[in-house]
Amino acid sequence: MSDAKHNIDVERLRRHYATMGLIRAFEDAAEQAAREGKVTGAVHSSVGQEAIAVGVCANLRQDDQITTTHRGHGHSIAKGTDPAKMMRELFGRAGGTSGGKGGSMHIADFSVGMLGANGVVAAGIPIAVGAAHGAKLLGNGRVVACFFGDGATNRGPFLEGLNWAKVFTLPVLFVCEDNAFASTTRTKAVTAGDGPAARARAIGLHAADIDGNDVALVDATVAELVARLRAGDGPMFLNCRTYRLRGHTAADAAAYRDASEVEARWQHDPMKLTAEQLQRLGVAESHLAGLRQAATVRVAQALAEAAAAPYPARATAFTDVQDVGAPA
Amino acid sequence: MSDAKHNIDVERLRRHYATMGLIRAFEDAAEQAAREGKVTGAVHSSVGQEAIAVGVCANLRQDDQITTTHRGHGHSIAKGTDPAKMMRELFGRAGGTSGGKGGSMHIADFSVGMLGANGVVAAGIPIAVGAAHGAKLLGNGRVVACFFGDGATNRGPFLEGLNWAKVFTLPVLFVCEDNAFASTTRTKAVTAGDGPAARARAIGLHAADIDGNDVALVDATVAELVARLRAGDGPMFLNCRTYRLRGHTAADAAAYRDASEVEARWQHDPMKLTAEQLQRLGVAESHLAGLRQAATVRVAQALAEAAAAPYPARATAFTDVQDVGAPA
Amino acid sequence: MSRITYQQACLDALAEEMRRDPRVWALGEDLGRGGVFGQYRGLVAEFGPERIADTPISEATIMGAAVGAALVGTRPVVEMRFSDFALCAVDELVNQAAKARFMFGGQARVPMVIRQPIGMWRSSAAQHSQSLEGWYTHIPGLVVVTPATAADNKGLLKSAIRCDDPVVYMEHKDLWQVPDDVPDGPDHLVPLGKARIAQAGSDCTIVTWSRMLSVALQAAGALAKDGLEAEVIDLRTLWPWDRQAVLDSVARTGRLIVAQEAVVVSGFGAEVAATVAEELGPRLKAPIRRLGSPRAPIAYSPPLEDVLRVTADSIADTAKRLCASG
Amino acid sequence: MSRITYQQACLDALAEEMRRDPRVWALGEDLGRGGVFGQYRGLVAEFGPERIADTPISEATIMGAAVGAALVGTRPVVEMRFSDFALCAVDELVNQAAKARFMFGGQARVPMVIRQPIGMWRSSAAQHSQSLEGWYTHIPGLVVVTPATAADNKGLLKSAIRCDDPVVYMEHKDLWQVPDDVPDGPDHLVPLGKARIAQAGSDCTIVTWSRMLSVALQAAGALAKDGLEAEVIDLRTLWPWDRQAVLDSVARTGRLIVAQEAVVVSGFGAEVAATVAEELGPRLKAPIRRLGSPRAPIAYSPPLEDVLRVTADSIADTAKRLCASG
Ligand SMILES: Cc1ncc(C[n+]2csc(CCOP(=O)(O)OP(=O)(O)O)c2C)c(N)n1
Ligand SMILES: Cc1ncc(C[n+]2csc(CCOP(=O)(O)OP(=O)(O)O)c2C)c(N)n1
Ligand SMILES: [Mg+2]
Ligand SMILES: [Mg+2]
């Protein structure tokens, strides 16, 4: 059985829903842990944006690669990172994805092609472009998806990176998560012109501009774009309209926007939309509740494990610095 | 009498020709002096691009402001800088525009609103934007023209500066001198999309894209754009198609392009085009030759004066550094 | 005198200077909502969005536009949020702001303040924790200020805003909530380039700045219990720095410790140590000692982060050893 | 042994390494036409435009793309043209290249070489003349190399390309045409972190690097005529630097001069001086002396530019005064 509109099969959509639920559960737990002081660094939740991560990464092979941002838990999970390892990272513990050295803003998991989150807005763009440049030089057929926010489109590397990718005909999919905010500022208030896709087109990229809360739509659109990447057509651009349902960080109450605005946006929550779609396709709500429950349990377990895990050995503060000239 | 096409009056066009001739003479002399080792730093000639400098600056008041690039002699002269002072600067002498401290790449003349050349490609863009931001805050009604090359449109500040100017509705005219080269590279080979104007439009700017070798056209176009700036319509963009008739610097023989290509472009030399136009309007070639001759004489005198001028006092190596904490 | 926080002190300073001089304005991301550390809270209500300007995420142009705006006669206060992000705007700071006055032969000045909060702030990790003050002392044309107390964060910020040259103004992220007695009224100015003897002593000299001041004072307290009198000097301004105050002190004590949070290698402590060695070398009673971070990126995990911190114990131990020898 | 220029030496080094390892490639502006100093001349003919890549004027992305390409297993050699322009790419170098290996817990490495020619080159003025090597020694994760001779510009570049961490490789613009005897064949490697005693001596130690080496050797020649034997040490690599070689030498001579072209204040000479003061302080026979540029931007006009230069005379004079005292 499949949804006519996007020709998506129900099993695929069900898997998307399960992964989105896992991301949602992870974000909720991470935010809570941050508020309780158990996670000592900043946590940027991607609640409301799960469909993008899942719809994009569903079209990537394990050895394809992604770069992400400060708001990267969802992308990591969608690409295949073990949430338990990532939670240990947030807790700064041994066995975390980066051995506790990076925390939430520097999640990376090279084993699944997750080349790293970034604490500097837009800094992942040139890195993704370079990874694609490397893939082309090595001829390994990999493609790279580069996630960034709408706020990042006002930084220079956005222009430079897109131009570079086009000039060198690189297999990069640029994915803008157009969530209406850049920290406490409405992105529109500081952004001129017709948006990210228009900017990309002016640099010669093919660009799609879609509802990023519709996971089937994201999936279908990306399938096409990635096929073009693999065919050697050069970089592709995808703008995903969405909304940041939480504060900028776990510490941000986001009082700069009306409760009513946020409530209205919850009606467009991708988890809700996907559940409705699955129900229309005949999947029972009880089954969906089971998926959500499984995610909650898995994350609760990850949380408990992380809280119980030991801190890294102090000597690791000086490992992985550099081969010559590291502190003794 | 006036030229119907651009409704330019002959006296104005004659003045443009004279200024263009002055720039041409200056550039020729400066390049020659550089080759002879009399000018010790790099010289970037604007030969072939004079119509842009003149057509733009003719529409600025003395207290309006400009920023320019490494290739900025023409803009400076067009804005009103004394060529003799500028030549002294190139010779590194006392009495130069920057007291010999800056040289060709750091010409500035605040007395006529010339806020500085720049040795860093695209660095003048944010500075121009900030000058316009300042003008708006001070409410002094000034407008700012910002000159840069086609190569600069691949640097991040291009995106950031244009976006900023539009967001804050600033009175800046961005002028791209689209001369086909960025140093020894053909700009097109490293630039994706439909060119500078398309990029500007995607950032919400009104953009004109014209033949930059037609001084009457530049003048007429800029008249309109500057009127809109003064009316508070926000930043405007002008792409001027032209050609760099000389090497990147005086030391560059530009062997990476065919002589035949360059010859063909000389047929489109703005000095030649303007002379023909003036002749069509009834000005005798002998009069034009007189203008050119006057320019040559004036520059020769500037050159002689510069060569005879003393070097700055050595103590000035430590002045103008900073008020507190300068070297003793 | 009022007891106010470091954060409130700089808020007051900026507001007072903006009232005093209509050419002063501030620009940066999220300033309209008070800035990321609340150090602009409420200012937009008094001064409006033109003078407390919310910008795009465009660090290079925040810095570059401020240069342009300064060249034409306004006095911008630039907010970089974290000194780490200012690395996106180094050309604009180092090649443009710092050099324009000189390159143009003194035709114009660049009166701007560049606020770049520095330092470790629990689990901010490698890209949000750096202390790069030493870098900017190396760049001609720049003034570098590192306030350690609320009183100084008022008086120095006001002096920085009145300075006609670009001032890299580095608050420490771990100090925002720390209170101090601050002189009332708009006339409290702290001059650029003058150190403060935070505690007098005769056995050894501890030179420090920024958040490390409180750690050094703690060490001095511990040393006092062992009968050792440490003199603690807060440099306050790193360029120009108060060479004379340091040389006078070390000439008296014969022993120097420089304590900094930054990476020791090529940190500003090297400049202080090298200068003292040049000027007083053979007259010292003991070798100079620098304390600071080992040369490793700053880790996220609390115990790993703590490995890099200079503690009061480490300062006191070092002082004791120096005083024992010689 | 062949007598070749500094420029030819690094051309040979890059070509040899590109032949040896197909993952090595170079990127930057105008490389296809040989690069701005001819240091890539002819390489595109042998290796093609994929491996000698002409880029847009996009310094931030040249650097950032190289980081990405290094993370996935290629070995990029980045050309920044002038170290001044690398200031447009400091986030990518300092926040990304230098930290990725550590932040990601050692999951990946960033084997890249960042070529940043430094130094005064007649009348290049304030934005094309800086020597900022000291900055990068302050940044954990970076290796910093400053070759002074053609032989080293071959052997060190090869070692830099083989290094698995980011190497800031700073050639000096005034050395391109200087010839030297260079060992033949592809096996000439100079190890990172090892200094070279360019001239042995027992009366004082002159520590230097990059172009200043030739000036120091000239000074040593002049001193020899006065019967003073200066030991001249070329550090070659500033991070890691050969502390032991310097300490051994100064322990013997008892006198240290550090000569650098960079601004003295917070330059790498401060690190050398501070280290020697810490380790040998009371055993020195004379105060340490640093020579370098006053803290002013570099002017265009030749006589003003020359005011900032360290000369053989100033080094020799300083050495004589040190040897007289103590
Ligand atoms: C260069 C830089 N400037 C500023 C910041 C602070 N900052 C962190 S996230 C953020 C907002 C980013 O907005 P957007 O790109 O839309 O991503 P979102 O947070 O909405 O996912 C800002 C300003 C930063 N990390 N890096
Ligand atoms: C940031 C930076 N990168 C590289 C250079 C070296 N450079 C000087 S001029 C130039 C070409 C500029 O091309 P364009 O902007 O088209 O100006 P044009 O020279 O054609 O006037 C380059 C690459 C520089 N000065 N600054
Ligand atoms: Mg956003
Ligand atoms: Mg050009």
mmCIF file of C-alpha atoms in Angstrom, chain B residues 110-204:
data_model
loop_
_atom_site.group_PDB
_atom_site.id
_atom_site.type_symbol
_atom_site.label_atom_id
_atom_site.label_comp_id
_atom_site.label_asym_id
_atom_site.label_seq_id
_atom_site.Cartn_x
_atom_site.Cartn_y
_atom_site.Cartn_z
ATOM 1 C CA PHE B 110 38.926 61.710 2.897
ATOM 2 C CA SER B 111 38.803 65.341 1.785
ATOM 3 C CA VAL B 112 36.844 64.235 -1.289
ATOM 4 C CA GLY B 113 35.027 61.293 0.295
ATOM 5 C CA MET B 114 37.447 58.633 -0.960
ATOM 6 C CA LEU B 115 37.403 56.287 2.021
ATOM 7 C CA GLY B 116 40.154 54.061 0.832
ATOM 8 C CA ALA B 117 41.432 51.460 -1.553
ATOM 9 C CA ASN B 118 41.948 48.001 -0.172
ATOM 10 C CA GLY B 119 44.534 45.282 -0.609
ATOM 11 C CA VAL B 120 42.061 42.582 0.364
ATOM 12 C CA VAL B 121 39.589 41.573 -2.328
ATOM 13 C CA ALA B 122 35.981 42.372 -1.310
ATOM 14 C CA ALA B 123 37.036 43.981 1.975
ATOM 15 C CA GLY B 124 35.749 47.340 0.808
ATOM 16 C CA ILE B 125 32.209 46.018 0.591
ATOM 17 C CA PRO B 126 31.411 45.833 4.318
ATOM 18 C CA ILE B 127 33.279 49.086 4.850
ATOM 19 C CA ALA B 128 31.140 50.873 2.269
ATOM 20 C CA VAL B 129 28.037 49.361 3.797
ATOM 21 C CA GLY B 130 29.134 50.613 7.199
ATOM 22 C CA ALA B 131 29.852 54.075 5.847
ATOM 23 C CA ALA B 132 26.302 54.150 4.497
ATOM 24 C CA HIS B 133 25.052 52.835 7.816
ATOM 25 C CA GLY B 134 26.875 55.705 9.458
ATOM 26 C CA ALA B 135 25.405 58.200 7.009
ATOM 27 C CA LYS B 136 21.949 56.931 7.813
ATOM 28 C CA LEU B 137 22.523 57.136 11.561
ATOM 29 C CA LEU B 138 23.964 60.624 11.259
ATOM 30 C CA GLY B 139 21.206 61.655 8.877
ATOM 31 C CA ASN B 140 23.610 63.581 6.694
ATOM 32 C CA GLY B 141 22.043 62.562 3.382
ATOM 33 C CA ARG B 142 25.242 61.157 1.955
ATOM 34 C CA VAL B 143 25.320 58.183 -0.349
ATOM 35 C CA VAL B 144 28.165 55.712 -0.806
ATOM 36 C CA ALA B 145 29.407 54.063 -3.989
ATOM 37 C CA CYS B 146 31.264 50.814 -3.524
ATOM 38 C CA PHE B 147 33.528 49.620 -6.335
ATOM 39 C CA PHE B 148 34.691 46.018 -6.596
ATOM 40 C CA GLY B 149 35.632 43.469 -9.225
ATOM 41 C CA ASP B 150 33.857 40.435 -10.600
ATOM 42 C CA GLY B 151 36.279 38.196 -8.741
ATOM 43 C CA ALA B 152 35.102 39.717 -5.457
ATOM 44 C CA THR B 153 31.608 38.356 -5.986
ATOM 45 C CA ASN B 154 32.907 34.942 -4.924
ATOM 46 C CA ARG B 155 33.969 36.138 -1.485
ATOM 47 C CA GLY B 156 31.632 35.908 1.475
ATOM 48 C CA PRO B 157 31.529 39.646 2.217
ATOM 49 C CA PHE B 158 29.753 40.153 -1.101
ATOM 50 C CA LEU B 159 26.730 38.214 0.147
ATOM 51 C CA GLU B 160 26.917 39.583 3.659
ATOM 52 C CA GLY B 161 27.341 43.184 2.595
ATOM 53 C CA LEU B 162 24.509 43.207 0.091
ATOM 54 C CA ASN B 163 22.160 41.511 2.514
ATOM 55 C CA TRP B 164 23.082 43.964 5.245
ATOM 56 C CA ALA B 165 22.560 46.998 3.036
ATOM 57 C CA LYS B 166 19.133 45.768 2.022
ATOM 58 C CA VAL B 167 18.072 44.787 5.530
ATOM 59 C CA PHE B 168 18.987 48.239 6.860
ATOM 60 C CA THR B 169 17.818 50.073 3.708
ATOM 61 C CA LEU B 170 21.144 51.817 3.282
ATOM 62 C CA PRO B 171 22.151 54.313 0.593
ATOM 63 C CA VAL B 172 24.858 52.261 -1.118
ATOM 64 C CA LEU B 173 25.434 51.842 -4.797
ATOM 65 C CA PHE B 174 27.307 48.598 -5.416
ATOM 66 C CA VAL B 175 29.341 48.835 -8.593
ATOM 67 C CA CYS B 176 30.822 45.663 -9.972
ATOM 68 C CA GLU B 177 33.552 46.115 -12.548
ATOM 69 C CA ASP B 178 33.008 42.934 -14.478
ATOM 70 C CA ASN B 179 36.294 42.908 -16.383
ATOM 71 C CA ALA B 180 36.454 39.167 -17.120
ATOM 72 C CA PHE B 181 39.550 38.520 -15.028
ATOM 73 C CA ALA B 182 40.462 37.897 -11.464
ATOM 74 C CA SER B 183 44.212 38.163 -11.497
ATOM 75 C CA THR B 184 45.403 35.534 -14.027
ATOM 76 C CA THR B 185 42.157 33.563 -13.909
ATOM 77 C CA ARG B 186 39.119 34.038 -16.102
ATOM 78 C CA THR B 187 36.450 34.918 -13.590
ATOM 79 C CA LYS B 188 33.826 32.851 -15.401
ATOM 80 C CA ALA B 189 35.876 29.706 -14.878
ATOM 81 C CA VAL B 190 35.454 29.992 -11.120
ATOM 82 C CA THR B 191 32.045 31.615 -10.905
ATOM 83 C CA ALA B 192 28.714 29.808 -11.081
ATOM 84 C CA GLY B 193 25.315 31.157 -12.063
ATOM 85 C CA ASP B 194 24.191 34.119 -14.078
ATOM 86 C CA GLY B 195 26.591 36.740 -12.854
ATOM 87 C CA PRO B 196 26.795 39.512 -10.299
ATOM 88 C CA ALA B 197 23.443 41.144 -11.057
ATOM 89 C CA ALA B 198 21.581 37.857 -10.675
ATOM 90 C CA ARG B 199 23.198 37.339 -7.311
ATOM 91 C CA ALA B 200 22.255 40.829 -6.241
ATOM 92 C CA ARG B 201 18.653 40.366 -7.324
ATOM 93 C CA ALA B 202 18.375 37.182 -5.316
ATOM 94 C CA ILE B 203 19.304 39.262 -2.283
ATOM 95 C CA GLY B 204 16.477 41.632 -3.110
#
